[in-house]
PDB file of C-alpha atoms in Angstrom:
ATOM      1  CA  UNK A   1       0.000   0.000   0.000  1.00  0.00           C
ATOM      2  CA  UNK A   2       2.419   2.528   1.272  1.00  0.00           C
ATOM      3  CA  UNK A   3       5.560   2.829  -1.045  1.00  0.00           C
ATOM      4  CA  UNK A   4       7.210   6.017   0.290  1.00  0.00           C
ATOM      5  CA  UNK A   5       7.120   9.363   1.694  1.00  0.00           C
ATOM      6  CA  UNK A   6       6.354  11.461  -0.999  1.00  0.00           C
ATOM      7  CA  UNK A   7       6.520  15.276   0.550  1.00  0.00           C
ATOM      8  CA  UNK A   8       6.788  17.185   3.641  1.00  0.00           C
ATOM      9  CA  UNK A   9       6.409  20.832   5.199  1.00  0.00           C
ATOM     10  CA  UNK A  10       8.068  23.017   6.898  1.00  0.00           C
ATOM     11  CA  UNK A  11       7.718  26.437   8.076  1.00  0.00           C
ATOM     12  CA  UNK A  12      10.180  29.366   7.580  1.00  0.00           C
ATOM     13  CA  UNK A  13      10.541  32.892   8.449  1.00  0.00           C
ATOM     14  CA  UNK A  14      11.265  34.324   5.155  1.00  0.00           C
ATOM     15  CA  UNK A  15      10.248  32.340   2.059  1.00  0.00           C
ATOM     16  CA  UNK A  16      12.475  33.746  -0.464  1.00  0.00           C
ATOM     17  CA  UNK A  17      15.700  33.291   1.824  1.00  0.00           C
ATOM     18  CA  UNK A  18      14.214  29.906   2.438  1.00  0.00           C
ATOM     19  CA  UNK A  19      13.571  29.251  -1.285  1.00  0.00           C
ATOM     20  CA  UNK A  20      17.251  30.880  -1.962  1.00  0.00           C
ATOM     21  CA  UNK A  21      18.870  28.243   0.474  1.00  0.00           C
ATOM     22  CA  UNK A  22      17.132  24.754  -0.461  1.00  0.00           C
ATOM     23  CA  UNK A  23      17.777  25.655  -4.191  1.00  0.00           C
ATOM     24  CA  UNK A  24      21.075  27.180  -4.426  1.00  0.00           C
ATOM     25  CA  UNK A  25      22.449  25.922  -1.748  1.00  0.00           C
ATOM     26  CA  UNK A  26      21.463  22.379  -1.540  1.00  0.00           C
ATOM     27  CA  UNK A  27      20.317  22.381  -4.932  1.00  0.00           C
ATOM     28  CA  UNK A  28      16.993  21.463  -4.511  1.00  0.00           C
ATOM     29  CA  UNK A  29      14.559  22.370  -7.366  1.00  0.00           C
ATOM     30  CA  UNK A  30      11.613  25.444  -7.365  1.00  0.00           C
ATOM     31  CA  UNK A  31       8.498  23.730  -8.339  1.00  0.00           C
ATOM     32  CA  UNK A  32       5.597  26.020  -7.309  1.00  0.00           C
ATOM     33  CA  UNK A  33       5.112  29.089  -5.689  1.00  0.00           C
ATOM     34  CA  UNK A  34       1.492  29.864  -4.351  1.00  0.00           C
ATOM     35  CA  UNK A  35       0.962  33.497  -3.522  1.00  0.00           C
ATOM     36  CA  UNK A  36      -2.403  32.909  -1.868  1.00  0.00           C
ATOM     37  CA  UNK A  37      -1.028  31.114   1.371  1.00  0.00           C
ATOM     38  CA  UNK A  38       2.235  31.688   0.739  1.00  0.00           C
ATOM     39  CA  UNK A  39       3.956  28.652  -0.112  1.00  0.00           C
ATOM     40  CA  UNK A  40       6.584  27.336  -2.206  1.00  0.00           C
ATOM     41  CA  UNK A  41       6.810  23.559  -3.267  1.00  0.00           C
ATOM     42  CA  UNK A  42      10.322  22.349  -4.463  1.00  0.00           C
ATOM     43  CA  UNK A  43      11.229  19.149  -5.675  1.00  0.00           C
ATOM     44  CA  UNK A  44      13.318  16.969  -4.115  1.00  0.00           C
ATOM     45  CA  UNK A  45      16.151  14.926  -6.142  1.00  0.00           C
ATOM     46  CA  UNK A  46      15.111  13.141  -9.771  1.00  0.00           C
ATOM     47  CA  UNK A  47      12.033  12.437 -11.545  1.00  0.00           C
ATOM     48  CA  UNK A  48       9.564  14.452  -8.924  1.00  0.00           C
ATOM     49  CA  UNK A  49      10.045  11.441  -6.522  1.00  0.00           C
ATOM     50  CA  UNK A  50       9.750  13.504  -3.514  1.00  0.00           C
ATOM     51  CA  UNK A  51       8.739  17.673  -2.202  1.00  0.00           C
ATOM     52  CA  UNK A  52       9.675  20.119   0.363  1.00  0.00           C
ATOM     53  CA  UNK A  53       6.951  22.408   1.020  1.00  0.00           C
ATOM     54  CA  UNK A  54       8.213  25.897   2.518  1.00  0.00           C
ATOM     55  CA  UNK A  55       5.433  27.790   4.221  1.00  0.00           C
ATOM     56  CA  UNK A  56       6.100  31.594   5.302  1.00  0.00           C
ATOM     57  CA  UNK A  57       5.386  32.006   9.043  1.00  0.00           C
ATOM     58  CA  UNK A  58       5.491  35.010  11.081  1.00  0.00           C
ATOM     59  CA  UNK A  59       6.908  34.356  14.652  1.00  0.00           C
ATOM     60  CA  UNK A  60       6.618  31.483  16.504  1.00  0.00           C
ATOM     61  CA  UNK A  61       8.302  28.897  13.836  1.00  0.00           C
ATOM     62  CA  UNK A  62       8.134  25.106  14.841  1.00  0.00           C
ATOM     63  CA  UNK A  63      10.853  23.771  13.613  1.00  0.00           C
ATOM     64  CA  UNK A  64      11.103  20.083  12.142  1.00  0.00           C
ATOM     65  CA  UNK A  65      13.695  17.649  11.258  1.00  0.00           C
ATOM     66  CA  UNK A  66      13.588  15.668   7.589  1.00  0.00           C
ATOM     67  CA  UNK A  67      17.194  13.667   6.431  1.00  0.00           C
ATOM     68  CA  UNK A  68      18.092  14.281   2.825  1.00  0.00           C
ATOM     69  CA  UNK A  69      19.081  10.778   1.119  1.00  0.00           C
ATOM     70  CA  UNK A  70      22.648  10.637   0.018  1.00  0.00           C
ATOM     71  CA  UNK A  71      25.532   8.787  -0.741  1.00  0.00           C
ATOM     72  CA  UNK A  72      28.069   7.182   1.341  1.00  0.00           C
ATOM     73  CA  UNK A  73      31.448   8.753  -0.237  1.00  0.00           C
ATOM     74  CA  UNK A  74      29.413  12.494  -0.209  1.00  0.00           C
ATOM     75  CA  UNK A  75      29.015  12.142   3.997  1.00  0.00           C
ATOM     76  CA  UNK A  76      32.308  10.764   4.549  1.00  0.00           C
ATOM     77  CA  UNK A  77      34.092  13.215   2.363  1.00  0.00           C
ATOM     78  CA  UNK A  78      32.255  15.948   0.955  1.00  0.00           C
ATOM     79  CA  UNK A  79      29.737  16.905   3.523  1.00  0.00           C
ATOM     80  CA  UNK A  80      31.855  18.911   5.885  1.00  0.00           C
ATOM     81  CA  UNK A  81      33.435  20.943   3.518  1.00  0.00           C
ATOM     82  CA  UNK A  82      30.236  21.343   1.036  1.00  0.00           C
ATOM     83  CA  UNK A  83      28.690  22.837   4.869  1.00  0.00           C
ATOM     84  CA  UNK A  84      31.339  24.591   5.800  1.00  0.00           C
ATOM     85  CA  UNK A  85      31.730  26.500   2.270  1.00  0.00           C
ATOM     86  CA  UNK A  86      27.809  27.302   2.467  1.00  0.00           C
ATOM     87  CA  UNK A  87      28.506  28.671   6.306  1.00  0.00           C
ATOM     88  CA  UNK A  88      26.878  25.873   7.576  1.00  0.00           C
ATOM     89  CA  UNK A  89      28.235  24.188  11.048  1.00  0.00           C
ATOM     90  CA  UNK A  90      27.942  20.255  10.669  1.00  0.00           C
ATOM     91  CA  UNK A  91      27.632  17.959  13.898  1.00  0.00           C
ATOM     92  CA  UNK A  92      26.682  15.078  14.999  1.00  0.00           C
ATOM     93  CA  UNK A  93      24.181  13.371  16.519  1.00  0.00           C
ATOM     94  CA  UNK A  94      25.698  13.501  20.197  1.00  0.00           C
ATOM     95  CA  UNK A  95      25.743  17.152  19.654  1.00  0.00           C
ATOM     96  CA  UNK A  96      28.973  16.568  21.599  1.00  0.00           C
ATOM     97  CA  UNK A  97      31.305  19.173  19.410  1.00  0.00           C
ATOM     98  CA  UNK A  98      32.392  16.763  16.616  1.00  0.00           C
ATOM     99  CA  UNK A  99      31.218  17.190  13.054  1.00  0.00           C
ATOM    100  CA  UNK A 100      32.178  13.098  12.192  1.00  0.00           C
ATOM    101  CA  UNK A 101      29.300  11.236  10.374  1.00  0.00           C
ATOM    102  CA  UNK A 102      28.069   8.521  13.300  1.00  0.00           C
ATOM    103  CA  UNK A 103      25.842   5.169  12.379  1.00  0.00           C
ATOM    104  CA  UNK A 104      22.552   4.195  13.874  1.00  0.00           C
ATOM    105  CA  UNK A 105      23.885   0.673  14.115  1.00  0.00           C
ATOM    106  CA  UNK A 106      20.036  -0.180  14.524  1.00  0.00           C
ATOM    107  CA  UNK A 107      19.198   0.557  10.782  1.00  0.00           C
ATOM    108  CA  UNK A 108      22.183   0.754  10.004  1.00  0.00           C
ATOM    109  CA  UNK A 109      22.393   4.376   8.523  1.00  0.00           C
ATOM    110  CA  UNK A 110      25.310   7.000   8.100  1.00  0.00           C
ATOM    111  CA  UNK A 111      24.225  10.249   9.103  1.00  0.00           C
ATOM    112  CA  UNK A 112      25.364  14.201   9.562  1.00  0.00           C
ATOM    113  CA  UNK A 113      23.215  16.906  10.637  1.00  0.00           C
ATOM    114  CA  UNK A 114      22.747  20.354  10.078  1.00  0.00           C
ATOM    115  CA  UNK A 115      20.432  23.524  10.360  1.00  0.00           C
ATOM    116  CA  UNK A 116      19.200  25.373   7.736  1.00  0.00           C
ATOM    117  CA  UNK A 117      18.433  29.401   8.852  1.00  0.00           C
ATOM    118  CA  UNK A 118      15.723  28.745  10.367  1.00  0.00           C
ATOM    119  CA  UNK A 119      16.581  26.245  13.125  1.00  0.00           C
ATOM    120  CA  UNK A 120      15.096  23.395  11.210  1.00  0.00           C
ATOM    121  CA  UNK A 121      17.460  20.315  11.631  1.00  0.00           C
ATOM    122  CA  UNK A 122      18.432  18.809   8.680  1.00  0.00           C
ATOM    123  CA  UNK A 123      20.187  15.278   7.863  1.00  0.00           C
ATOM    124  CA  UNK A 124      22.677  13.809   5.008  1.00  0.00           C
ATOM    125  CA  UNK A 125      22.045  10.080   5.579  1.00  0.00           C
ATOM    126  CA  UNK A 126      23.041   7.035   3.782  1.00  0.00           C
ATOM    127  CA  UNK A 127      21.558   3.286   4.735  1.00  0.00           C
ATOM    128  CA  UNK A 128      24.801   0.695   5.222  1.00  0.00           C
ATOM    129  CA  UNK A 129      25.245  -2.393   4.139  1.00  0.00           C
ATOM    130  CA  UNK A 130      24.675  -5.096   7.027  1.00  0.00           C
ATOM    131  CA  UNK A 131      22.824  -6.018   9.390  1.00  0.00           C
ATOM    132  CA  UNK A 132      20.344  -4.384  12.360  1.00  0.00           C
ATOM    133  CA  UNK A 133      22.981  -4.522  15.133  1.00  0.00           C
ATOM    134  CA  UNK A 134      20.655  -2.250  18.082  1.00  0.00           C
ATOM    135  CA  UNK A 135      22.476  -3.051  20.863  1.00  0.00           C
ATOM    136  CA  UNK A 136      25.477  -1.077  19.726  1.00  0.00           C
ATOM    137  CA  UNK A 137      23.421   2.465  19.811  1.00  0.00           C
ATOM    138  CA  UNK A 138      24.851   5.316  17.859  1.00  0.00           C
ATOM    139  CA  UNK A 139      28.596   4.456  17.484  1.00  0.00           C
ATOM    140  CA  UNK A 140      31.328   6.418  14.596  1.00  0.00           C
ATOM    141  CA  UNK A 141      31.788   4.847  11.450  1.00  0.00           C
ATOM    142  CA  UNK A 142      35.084   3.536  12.673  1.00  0.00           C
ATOM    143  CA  UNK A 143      33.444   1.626  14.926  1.00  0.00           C
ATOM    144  CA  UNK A 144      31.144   0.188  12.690  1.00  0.00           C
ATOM    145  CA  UNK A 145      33.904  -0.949  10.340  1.00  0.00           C
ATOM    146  CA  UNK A 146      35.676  -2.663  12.894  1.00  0.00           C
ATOM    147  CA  UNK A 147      32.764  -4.807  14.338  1.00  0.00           C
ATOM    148  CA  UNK A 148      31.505  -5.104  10.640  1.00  0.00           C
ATOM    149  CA  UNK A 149      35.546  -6.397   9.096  1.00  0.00           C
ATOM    150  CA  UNK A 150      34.421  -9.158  12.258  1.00  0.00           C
ATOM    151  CA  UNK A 151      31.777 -10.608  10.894  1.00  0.00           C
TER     152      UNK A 151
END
């Protein structure tokens, strides 16, 4: 029945800023803009698979959190300096200081975080190869290697 998430929304403070970011920045693409509400509709990676709705919002924004599908190689050796030449601070999930991909050994996923202007947490993830390994919690990748080069 279900076969994806096709879109979600988020709100934003300024929607041409906003717009402005997701597209030039991380290259998102402008689908719609609808002056009546207002609200612009951009599409997420190929073929209109996916959509980020950005809805103008004066005061009191509720930020969100959404994780942007992407390759291994890009988090482990692009992503930091793609952020930090866009003036973005990357972290991690500990929020502990350190801007080093970690896995969710309970997926297992490769993930990096990051807010856009308006607070709203955004995520570079990647699914690994391997098994649903829970007990280990959220470990660094060099972790994961190791136990995984066991097995």
């Amino acid at each position: 029945m279900i076969e994806g998430l096709y879109e979600t929304h988020i709100q934003v403070s300024n929607l041409e800023n906003a717009v402005q970011f997701y597209t030039k920045i991380l290259g998102l693409e402008f689908a719609h803009y609808d002056e009546t509400r207002p609200i612009a509709f951009l599409w997420i990676g190929e073929n209109k698979k996916a959509m980020l709705g950005l809805w103008e919002q004066q005061g009191n924004l509720q930020t969100r959190h959404f994780a942007f599908s992407c390759s291994k190689d890009f988090i482990l050796k692009d992503a930091n300096t793609f952020l930090d030449k866009n003036g973005l601070k990357a972290y991690n999930f500990l929020k502990n200081g350190s801007n080093e991909p970690m896995v969710f050994a309970w997926m297992p996923a490769l993930a990096l975080y990051f807010d856009d202007p308006d607070g709203n947490q955004l995520e570079f993830i990647h699914i690994l190869n391997g098994k649903s390994q829970p007990e280990l919690g959220v470990i660094s990748y060099e972790e994961w290697q190791k136990i995984n080069s066991l097995h």
